[in-house]
XYZ file of C-alpha atoms in Angstrom:
577
model
C -1.326 -1.981 -32.890
C -0.452 -5.352 -34.460
C 3.291 -4.784 -34.074
C 2.890 -3.792 -30.430
C 0.862 -6.931 -29.796
C 3.604 -9.019 -31.435
C 6.304 -7.358 -29.305
C 4.244 -7.805 -26.136
C 3.434 -11.351 -27.095
C 7.118 -12.124 -27.553
C 7.944 -10.660 -24.140
C 5.128 -12.536 -22.432
C 6.139 -15.773 -24.171
C 9.564 -15.444 -22.555
C 7.927 -14.924 -19.146
C 5.633 -17.914 -19.720
C 8.585 -20.035 -20.753
C 10.421 -19.144 -17.578
C 7.368 -20.155 -15.544
C 6.742 -23.307 -17.543
C 3.630 -25.167 -18.712
C 2.385 -28.718 -19.076
C 3.803 -30.584 -22.059
C 0.376 -32.135 -22.680
C -3.172 -32.175 -21.364
C -2.552 -35.678 -20.027
C 0.071 -34.324 -17.613
C -2.423 -31.823 -16.215
C -5.173 -34.417 -15.760
C -2.834 -36.929 -14.119
C -1.446 -34.217 -11.824
C -4.953 -33.246 -10.751
C -5.914 -36.879 -10.220
C -2.760 -37.501 -8.194
C -3.446 -34.342 -6.179
C -7.127 -35.126 -5.532
C -6.726 -38.833 -4.782
C -4.899 -39.367 -1.516
C -4.881 -41.266 1.739
C -8.385 -40.021 2.592
C -9.844 -42.041 -0.283
C -8.572 -45.217 1.390
C -8.867 -44.553 5.106
C -11.708 -42.031 5.375
C -14.379 -42.589 2.713
C -15.000 -46.351 3.283
C -15.524 -45.783 7.004
C -17.781 -42.746 6.420
C -19.845 -44.730 3.934
C -20.328 -47.619 6.378
C -21.062 -45.280 9.322
C -23.534 -43.091 7.436
C -25.918 -45.539 5.829
C -23.873 -47.659 3.425
C -25.208 -47.376 -0.123
C -27.649 -44.683 1.023
C -24.645 -42.425 1.768
C -23.939 -42.281 -1.963
C -27.100 -40.184 -2.443
C -25.898 -37.114 -0.473
C -22.300 -37.811 -1.519
C -23.003 -37.688 -5.260
C -25.461 -34.816 -4.827
C -22.789 -32.757 -3.052
C -20.367 -33.654 -5.833
C -22.702 -32.126 -8.426
C -23.806 -29.100 -6.395
C -20.483 -28.109 -4.833
C -17.502 -30.256 -5.799
C -17.587 -29.948 -9.582
C -18.579 -26.222 -9.703
C -15.820 -25.332 -7.225
C -13.276 -27.385 -9.174
C -14.331 -25.661 -12.417
C -14.092 -22.243 -10.755
C -10.534 -22.827 -9.549
C -9.272 -24.333 -12.811
C -10.717 -21.351 -14.694
C -9.105 -18.878 -12.298
C -5.689 -20.509 -12.613
C -5.772 -21.089 -16.358
C -7.155 -17.663 -17.254
C -4.680 -15.705 -15.123
C -1.715 -18.051 -15.617
C -0.674 -17.486 -12.034
C -0.706 -19.147 -8.589
C -2.922 -18.942 -5.543
C -1.652 -15.597 -4.168
C -1.443 -13.449 -7.306
C -4.702 -14.912 -8.652
C -6.421 -12.560 -6.185
C -5.579 -9.696 -8.531
C -9.216 -10.280 -9.407
C -10.112 -8.682 -6.008
C -6.897 -7.212 -4.483
C -8.444 -6.560 -1.066
C -8.872 -10.305 -0.512
C -5.303 -11.288 -1.361
C -4.975 -12.374 2.260
C -6.913 -15.523 1.296
C -4.019 -16.452 -1.015
C -1.530 -15.845 1.791
C -3.726 -17.981 4.076
C -3.464 -20.832 1.538
C 0.338 -20.742 1.685
C 0.274 -20.675 5.518
C -2.095 -23.685 5.558
C 0.185 -25.574 3.183
C 3.230 -24.829 5.315
C 1.577 -26.158 8.452
C -0.021 -29.210 6.878
C 2.757 -30.330 4.534
C 5.161 -30.741 7.447
C 3.015 -33.187 9.397
C 1.578 -34.826 6.268
C 5.049 -35.857 5.158
C 5.568 -37.505 8.534
C 2.454 -39.585 7.817
C 3.792 -40.826 4.469
C 7.007 -41.884 6.180
C 4.977 -44.569 8.027
C 4.243 -46.634 4.884
C 7.948 -46.517 3.985
C 8.921 -48.039 7.325
C 6.106 -50.596 7.086
C 7.289 -51.443 3.568
C 10.842 -51.999 4.794
C 9.684 -54.201 7.663
C 7.461 -56.223 5.284
C 10.435 -57.412 3.229
C 10.818 -60.699 5.092
C 9.360 -64.212 5.075
C 6.861 -63.481 7.858
C 5.303 -60.152 8.780
C 6.584 -58.921 12.157
C 3.068 -58.155 13.391
C 1.674 -61.670 12.874
C 2.249 -62.808 16.466
C 2.698 -61.533 20.015
C 6.154 -63.146 20.358
C 8.220 -60.023 19.696
C 10.308 -57.804 21.958
C 7.892 -54.889 21.572
C 4.803 -56.875 22.605
C 3.254 -56.531 26.057
C 1.229 -58.917 28.188
C -1.922 -57.225 26.851
C -1.186 -58.358 23.285
C -3.951 -60.616 22.000
C -3.844 -62.688 18.816
C -7.340 -62.832 17.345
C -7.553 -66.584 17.041
C -10.306 -68.516 18.771
C -13.598 -67.464 20.362
C -12.104 -66.836 23.810
C -9.662 -64.242 22.460
C -12.352 -62.515 20.414
C -14.609 -62.321 23.469
C -11.800 -60.717 25.505
C -11.177 -58.193 22.730
C -14.877 -57.296 22.470
C -14.958 -56.524 26.209
C -12.253 -53.863 25.785
C -14.699 -50.977 26.107
C -15.177 -51.751 29.791
C -11.445 -51.553 30.512
C -9.221 -48.519 31.091
C -6.969 -47.418 28.219
C -3.885 -48.937 29.882
C -5.586 -52.303 30.499
C -7.141 -52.820 27.066
C -6.164 -55.783 24.921
C -4.428 -54.898 21.680
C -3.765 -56.828 18.492
C -0.203 -57.622 17.314
C -0.607 -55.039 14.515
C -1.708 -52.399 17.043
C 1.329 -52.998 19.244
C 3.660 -53.160 16.236
C 2.450 -49.766 15.009
C 2.480 -47.997 18.354
C 5.375 -49.718 20.143
C 7.750 -50.521 17.276
C 6.991 -48.028 14.476
C 6.050 -44.979 16.577
C 7.660 -45.883 19.924
C 4.727 -43.845 21.179
C 4.933 -41.929 24.453
C 2.307 -41.528 27.181
C 0.821 -38.389 25.602
C 1.496 -35.052 23.964
C 2.935 -33.829 27.278
C 5.816 -36.282 26.734
C 7.143 -35.716 23.212
C 10.301 -37.740 23.894
C 13.250 -38.054 21.546
C 13.544 -38.665 17.818
C 12.470 -42.077 16.503
C 15.463 -42.659 14.256
C 13.967 -45.159 11.764
C 11.046 -42.737 11.243
C 13.480 -39.851 10.779
C 15.347 -41.773 8.075
C 12.068 -42.535 6.288
C 11.059 -38.880 6.639
C 14.344 -37.800 5.028
C 13.861 -40.338 2.231
C 10.307 -39.075 1.604
C 11.562 -35.480 1.378
C 14.326 -36.507 -1.053
C 11.748 -38.246 -3.265
C 9.485 -35.190 -3.199
C 12.360 -32.804 -3.968
C 13.424 -34.934 -6.945
C 9.817 -34.900 -8.195
C 9.446 -31.108 -8.068
C 13.068 -29.978 -8.581
C 12.433 -28.727 -12.112
C 8.934 -27.503 -11.402
C 6.162 -28.393 -13.784
C 8.587 -30.103 -16.197
C 9.589 -32.766 -13.651
C 6.165 -32.994 -11.977
C 4.540 -33.580 -15.356
C 6.742 -36.615 -16.004
C 6.615 -38.084 -12.489
C 2.791 -38.152 -12.366
C 2.692 -40.712 -15.171
C 3.858 -43.149 -12.494
C 2.699 -41.708 -9.145
C -0.876 -41.077 -10.354
C -1.362 -44.409 -12.136
C 0.542 -46.898 -9.942
C -1.946 -46.690 -7.018
C -4.780 -47.624 -9.417
C -2.887 -50.729 -10.505
C -2.360 -51.772 -6.880
C -5.997 -51.012 -6.006
C -7.109 -53.246 -8.877
C -4.809 -56.068 -7.748
C -5.943 -55.769 -4.122
C -9.593 -55.682 -5.228
C -9.267 -58.902 -7.229
C -7.517 -60.562 -4.291
C -10.023 -59.168 -1.792
C -13.249 -60.260 -3.482
C -11.961 -63.817 -3.911
C -11.410 -64.279 -0.156
C -13.861 -66.225 2.032
C -16.164 -63.837 3.864
C -15.461 -60.995 1.408
C -19.087 -60.689 0.315
C -20.224 -60.239 3.911
C -17.815 -57.328 4.294
C -18.923 -55.754 1.011
C -22.583 -56.187 1.955
C -21.833 -54.444 5.243
C -20.215 -51.602 3.266
C -22.950 -50.950 0.709
C -26.178 -52.153 2.369
C -28.437 -49.060 2.226
C -29.851 -47.707 5.478
C -32.288 -45.168 4.047
C -33.346 -43.867 7.454
C -29.881 -42.329 7.827
C -30.746 -39.770 5.141
C -32.895 -37.969 7.723
C -29.770 -37.327 9.818
C -28.186 -33.904 9.196
C -24.780 -35.272 10.213
C -24.842 -37.659 7.242
C -25.295 -34.766 4.816
C -22.593 -32.794 6.586
C -20.162 -35.725 6.313
C -20.960 -36.113 2.608
C -20.343 -32.427 1.929
C -17.119 -32.360 3.937
C -15.801 -35.533 2.268
C -16.458 -34.155 -1.228
C -14.807 -30.917 -0.235
C -11.640 -32.453 1.182
C -11.256 -35.269 -1.325
C -11.214 -32.876 -4.309
C -8.907 -30.406 -2.573
C -10.209 -26.908 -3.441
C -8.922 -24.085 -1.256
C -5.425 -25.571 -0.959
C -4.032 -23.714 -3.958
C -3.120 -26.885 -5.809
C -5.922 -26.768 -8.380
C -5.297 -23.095 -9.195
C -1.566 -23.712 -9.404
C -1.816 -26.753 -11.702
C -4.357 -25.058 -13.968
C -2.079 -22.022 -14.281
C 0.348 -24.166 -16.322
C -2.336 -25.070 -18.872
C -2.464 -23.725 -22.388
C -4.884 -20.815 -22.457
C -7.510 -22.437 -24.689
C -7.673 -25.738 -22.804
C -11.247 -26.963 -22.206
C -11.376 -26.720 -18.402
C -15.081 -27.578 -18.341
C -14.477 -31.154 -19.488
C -11.511 -31.547 -17.124
C -13.601 -30.317 -14.203
C -16.156 -33.045 -14.780
C -13.779 -35.938 -15.486
C -11.365 -35.430 -12.569
C -13.975 -35.181 -9.751
C -15.828 -38.223 -11.118
C -12.579 -40.244 -11.225
C -11.802 -39.105 -7.673
C -15.203 -40.155 -6.311
C -15.110 -43.410 -8.253
C -11.736 -44.169 -6.664
C -13.169 -43.585 -3.191
C -16.002 -46.035 -3.887
C -13.545 -48.563 -5.367
C -11.294 -48.238 -2.300
C -14.308 -49.079 -0.146
C -14.691 -52.425 -1.925
C -10.965 -53.098 -1.483
C -11.073 -52.317 2.250
C -14.325 -54.030 3.179
C -13.666 -57.191 1.173
C -10.538 -57.748 3.288
C -12.354 -56.730 6.484
C -14.997 -59.347 5.635
C -12.237 -61.946 5.383
C -10.804 -60.669 8.675
C -14.222 -61.143 10.290
C -14.508 -64.615 8.759
C -11.110 -65.668 10.125
C -11.489 -64.254 13.632
C -15.211 -64.214 14.354
C -14.880 -60.504 15.162
C -17.873 -58.506 13.789
C -17.124 -56.326 10.761
C -18.580 -53.358 12.648
C -15.863 -53.706 15.304
C -13.090 -53.954 12.714
C -14.348 -51.020 10.626
C -12.494 -47.866 11.629
C -11.338 -44.718 9.884
C -8.086 -42.782 9.762
C -4.607 -44.103 10.590
C -6.149 -46.952 12.613
C -7.582 -48.479 9.429
C -4.439 -48.063 7.317
C -1.813 -48.989 9.898
C -3.591 -51.349 12.311
C -6.812 -52.996 11.097
C -5.932 -53.560 7.419
C -2.374 -54.783 8.197
C -3.835 -57.152 10.810
C -6.133 -58.573 8.128
C -3.282 -58.797 5.596
C -1.203 -60.812 8.084
C -3.809 -63.596 7.863
C -3.519 -63.910 4.070
C -1.374 -66.462 2.255
C 1.757 -64.692 0.914
C 1.046 -61.911 3.388
C 4.408 -60.076 2.887
C 3.582 -59.630 -0.817
C 0.197 -58.068 -0.114
C 1.670 -55.897 2.628
C 4.355 -54.564 0.260
C 1.769 -53.757 -2.394
C -0.553 -52.050 0.092
C 2.103 -49.861 1.731
C 3.731 -48.898 -1.547
C 0.273 -47.813 -2.725
C -0.208 -45.696 0.424
C 3.152 -44.013 -0.115
C 2.466 -43.082 -3.725
C -1.031 -41.873 -2.833
C 0.581 -39.486 -0.371
C 3.653 -38.469 -2.344
C 1.796 -36.157 -4.776
C 2.869 -33.239 -2.624
C 1.691 -29.689 -3.187
C 4.976 -28.041 -2.166
C 5.130 -26.944 -5.796
C 2.062 -24.780 -5.071
C 3.968 -22.974 -2.304
C 7.072 -22.444 -4.433
C 5.164 -21.314 -7.534
C 3.002 -18.916 -5.530
C 6.048 -17.260 -3.965
C 7.787 -16.990 -7.347
C 4.674 -15.435 -8.867
C 4.799 -12.728 -6.186
C 8.569 -12.290 -6.660
C 9.215 -13.254 -10.331
C 12.794 -11.974 -10.117
C 13.576 -15.085 -8.039
C 12.632 -17.519 -10.819
C 16.270 -17.911 -11.828
C 16.865 -19.310 -8.322
C 13.913 -21.701 -8.382
C 15.961 -24.831 -7.693
C 17.575 -23.217 -4.666
C 14.226 -21.913 -3.368
C 12.621 -25.339 -3.847
C 15.462 -26.990 -1.928
C 15.228 -24.349 0.814
C 11.461 -24.815 1.104
C 11.803 -28.597 1.361
C 14.495 -28.212 4.011
C 12.419 -25.746 6.038
C 9.393 -28.044 5.902
C 11.616 -30.979 6.841
C 12.686 -29.068 9.960
C 9.017 -28.465 10.778
C 8.310 -32.186 10.385
C 10.977 -33.192 12.924
C 8.560 -32.750 15.838
C 6.242 -35.254 14.143
C 8.825 -38.057 14.124
C 9.435 -37.929 17.868
C 7.904 -40.449 20.278
C 4.983 -38.078 20.824
C 4.841 -37.129 17.147
C 1.608 -38.976 16.408
C -0.227 -36.904 19.009
C 0.990 -33.744 17.253
C 0.058 -35.124 13.821
C -3.458 -35.880 15.043
C -3.758 -32.457 16.695
C -2.710 -30.500 13.608
C -4.758 -32.693 11.270
C -7.809 -32.155 13.478
C -7.647 -28.359 13.663
C -5.212 -26.779 11.201
C -6.913 -27.064 7.850
C -10.562 -28.014 8.171
C -12.239 -24.711 9.021
C -9.650 -22.403 7.472
C -9.695 -24.069 4.026
C -13.491 -23.834 3.910
C -13.279 -20.125 4.764
C -10.768 -19.604 1.959
C -13.198 -21.190 -0.512
C -16.080 -19.034 0.724
C -13.940 -15.909 0.212
C -12.901 -17.183 -3.223
C -16.465 -17.771 -4.420
C -17.696 -14.420 -3.069
C -14.750 -12.640 -4.699
C -15.482 -14.130 -8.118
C -19.287 -14.377 -8.221
C -20.300 -11.320 -6.211
C -17.468 -8.772 -6.152
C -15.822 -9.245 -9.554
C -19.199 -10.317 -10.896
C -20.442 -13.629 -12.212
C -21.366 -12.128 -15.605
C -17.853 -10.763 -16.096
C -16.264 -14.035 -14.987
C -18.489 -16.043 -17.355
C -17.449 -13.666 -20.148
C -13.784 -14.360 -19.326
C -14.295 -18.133 -19.224
C -16.221 -18.206 -22.497
C -13.469 -16.172 -24.159
C -10.880 -18.606 -22.822
C -12.475 -21.977 -23.660
C -14.543 -20.837 -26.696
C -17.574 -22.595 -25.260
C -20.776 -21.442 -23.660
C -20.975 -21.499 -19.869
C -24.406 -22.941 -19.065
C -26.834 -21.539 -16.516
C -26.047 -24.401 -14.134
C -22.533 -23.064 -13.517
C -23.792 -19.516 -12.966
C -26.453 -20.613 -10.466
C -23.911 -22.805 -8.694
C -21.264 -20.086 -8.346
C -23.700 -17.385 -7.269
C -26.033 -19.303 -4.989
C -25.696 -23.079 -4.571
C -21.951 -23.397 -3.919
C -21.764 -20.478 -1.417
C -24.781 -21.915 0.438
C -23.258 -25.426 0.560
C -19.886 -24.006 1.663
C -21.581 -22.020 4.429
C -23.404 -25.202 5.466
C -20.098 -27.095 5.592
C -18.453 -24.261 7.544
C -21.210 -24.162 10.181
C -21.544 -27.946 10.526
C -17.759 -28.382 10.774
C -17.733 -26.005 13.747
C -20.971 -27.418 15.210
C -19.920 -31.068 15.067
C -16.321 -30.416 16.008
C -15.372 -32.501 19.016
C -12.185 -32.219 21.015
C -9.316 -34.224 19.620
C -8.211 -37.510 21.178
C -5.906 -40.282 20.071
C -5.650 -43.935 21.030
C -8.206 -43.394 23.791
C -6.271 -40.494 25.334
C -7.740 -36.988 25.657
C -5.557 -33.940 25.067
C -4.782 -31.309 27.734
C -6.349 -27.863 27.407
C -3.102 -26.203 26.340
C -2.754 -28.643 23.411
C -6.296 -27.937 22.229
C -5.439 -24.226 22.424
C -2.398 -24.857 20.226
C -4.629 -26.721 17.767
C -7.069 -23.839 17.486
C -4.155 -21.386 17.182
C -2.808 -23.385 14.215
C -6.216 -22.921 12.604
C -6.562 -19.222 13.406
C -3.062 -18.248 12.238
C -4.096 -18.854 8.626
C -7.665 -17.533 8.925
C -6.471 -14.248 10.420
C -4.384 -13.578 7.302
C -7.611 -12.586 5.516
C -8.813 -9.763 7.816
C -5.218 -8.734 8.618
C -4.472 -8.112 4.932
C -7.753 -6.201 4.504
C -6.787 -3.879 7.379
C -3.228 -3.503 6.061
C -4.398 -2.694 2.524
C -6.940 -0.127 3.701
C -4.335 1.522 5.935
C -1.752 2.034 3.171
C -4.301 3.192 0.563
C -5.031 6.921 0.318
C -8.457 8.544 0.283
C -11.686 8.186 2.206
C -12.660 4.772 3.547
C -15.286 4.279 0.851
C -12.848 5.340 -1.867
C -10.208 2.959 -0.528
C -12.713 0.089 -0.417
C -13.868 0.690 -3.974
C -10.329 0.925 -5.332
C -9.244 -2.315 -3.637
C -12.339 -4.229 -4.741
C -11.610 -3.496 -8.417
C -9.462 -5.926 -10.450
C -5.783 -4.943 -10.603
C -3.848 -6.085 -13.664
C -6.390 -8.897 -14.150
C -6.371 -10.719 -17.466
C -4.636 -13.475 -19.448
C -0.901 -13.862 -18.805
C -0.172 -14.147 -22.522
C 0.020 -10.649 -24.033
C -1.565 -11.644 -27.345
C -4.559 -13.236 -25.603
C -4.732 -10.251 -23.238
C -4.978 -7.866 -26.172
C -7.744 -9.933 -27.776
C -9.509 -10.204 -24.413
C -9.295 -6.417 -23.892
C -10.819 -5.832 -27.325
C -13.559 -8.350 -26.503
C -14.304 -6.596 -23.198
C -14.555 -3.230 -24.952
C -16.926 -4.666 -27.557
C -19.167 -6.177 -24.877
C -19.248 -2.925 -22.924
């Protein structure tokens, strides 16, 4: 028995070596932090906090973190670390639901293409900021129109505030607005007019893909080294921008606007829905990244501690980013007389229009612009293409010797998909896909994941596996969360996301019906992988329907990847039974 374990262990060690693992726990934590902390922490959370009750929003936000975010993060890290495999093959725990793993890869393919187009914007902004004066400071440029309005003086502010009564074409726009839309995007009249390639954006897109390929070329070995910079540099810039922001005149008014509690908002269901959705998307479960990164951990790593530290750091970063954003918006309000409420926006408008407009009013504005846009780029560059590549190689391990070629091929394919997003109508497509592609489908994946683990495989069995792995007791809180609280919260998020879903628009323009249909199709194409695989699996399995269901709901080759640990785990299972 002992000799067979040693032989198996040796064989599995070779397999593990070919797959790779983190050189240290620090690499794993930094990778998770880099993965979880992204553009949404800067351009989504501050606006949500202001819109949903200021400091009062932190009550549902932190509550959702404890009830859903941390338990879901712990569940996925345990799944990945225990099985030592990626987001498709991890469903060996319930083979019938493997379609959820395929859905994850489909979601990543769709979203990574347009997401990389987004991170090409900061690169172009960064390039254009390397001059004595920022090009969006005035309305005296070739790309400006007669509706450009510099926010200096009460008369100009009054004109800008009356914009809501004007048609989209007649509205006044700031120099930063026109710079972004007319010079960076060369934006067309709508998604019906995609236009040609915007060549500067294409070059930045290519550069972004080259950077990402270099980061992931050697898999976990290169990713583990790169994250020491990409995961920590944004924090340095945030700290610098925070110090600069809070020392500006008017900064305290902006911060007060950001955190002033409006307790009555807690009675609004939409506030709780926004808090749940923000926790869900900021941590990133259901995308395969957490499972994939945890699969490179050493088997006995304490995932429980990691699953508490990383979500807390992520949420703390969101709150910190709010102070950075609203301190500068307070200064912007002080300089222009424009109310903070009018300046406060979310999404690309905050990152590429409002905040740059405020930066242009600072002394040494090119310096602050360079720091801000370099931070945005590195927040976005922690790509999860590695999750796609690793998942495919886990399904087809014979291809691991060709990993570099497959990684290059995947990057090139995704680059081709991103080309449509760097056309003149590309921003409309980016907004469309971002609105529909991932939101509902990722939540469904997580619901399937939790049901598979807690209800089909069995929470007691999963707790037994986790306790064997980390050599620590799994408290009742985790069990209650996985079985009841987290599925209920996920169902709540799923329903409210559909209920509060409004039709997409961008820059004041509504989308045609066919475009909305394309958006929903991009969502359904991943969701349908789950029932399609169930039907396929039941069709190719022999026996009665009930027999086929039972056989496909049982774990298949589930257990630790390391043969020595698998043998010990098997003995432990037998003793328990």
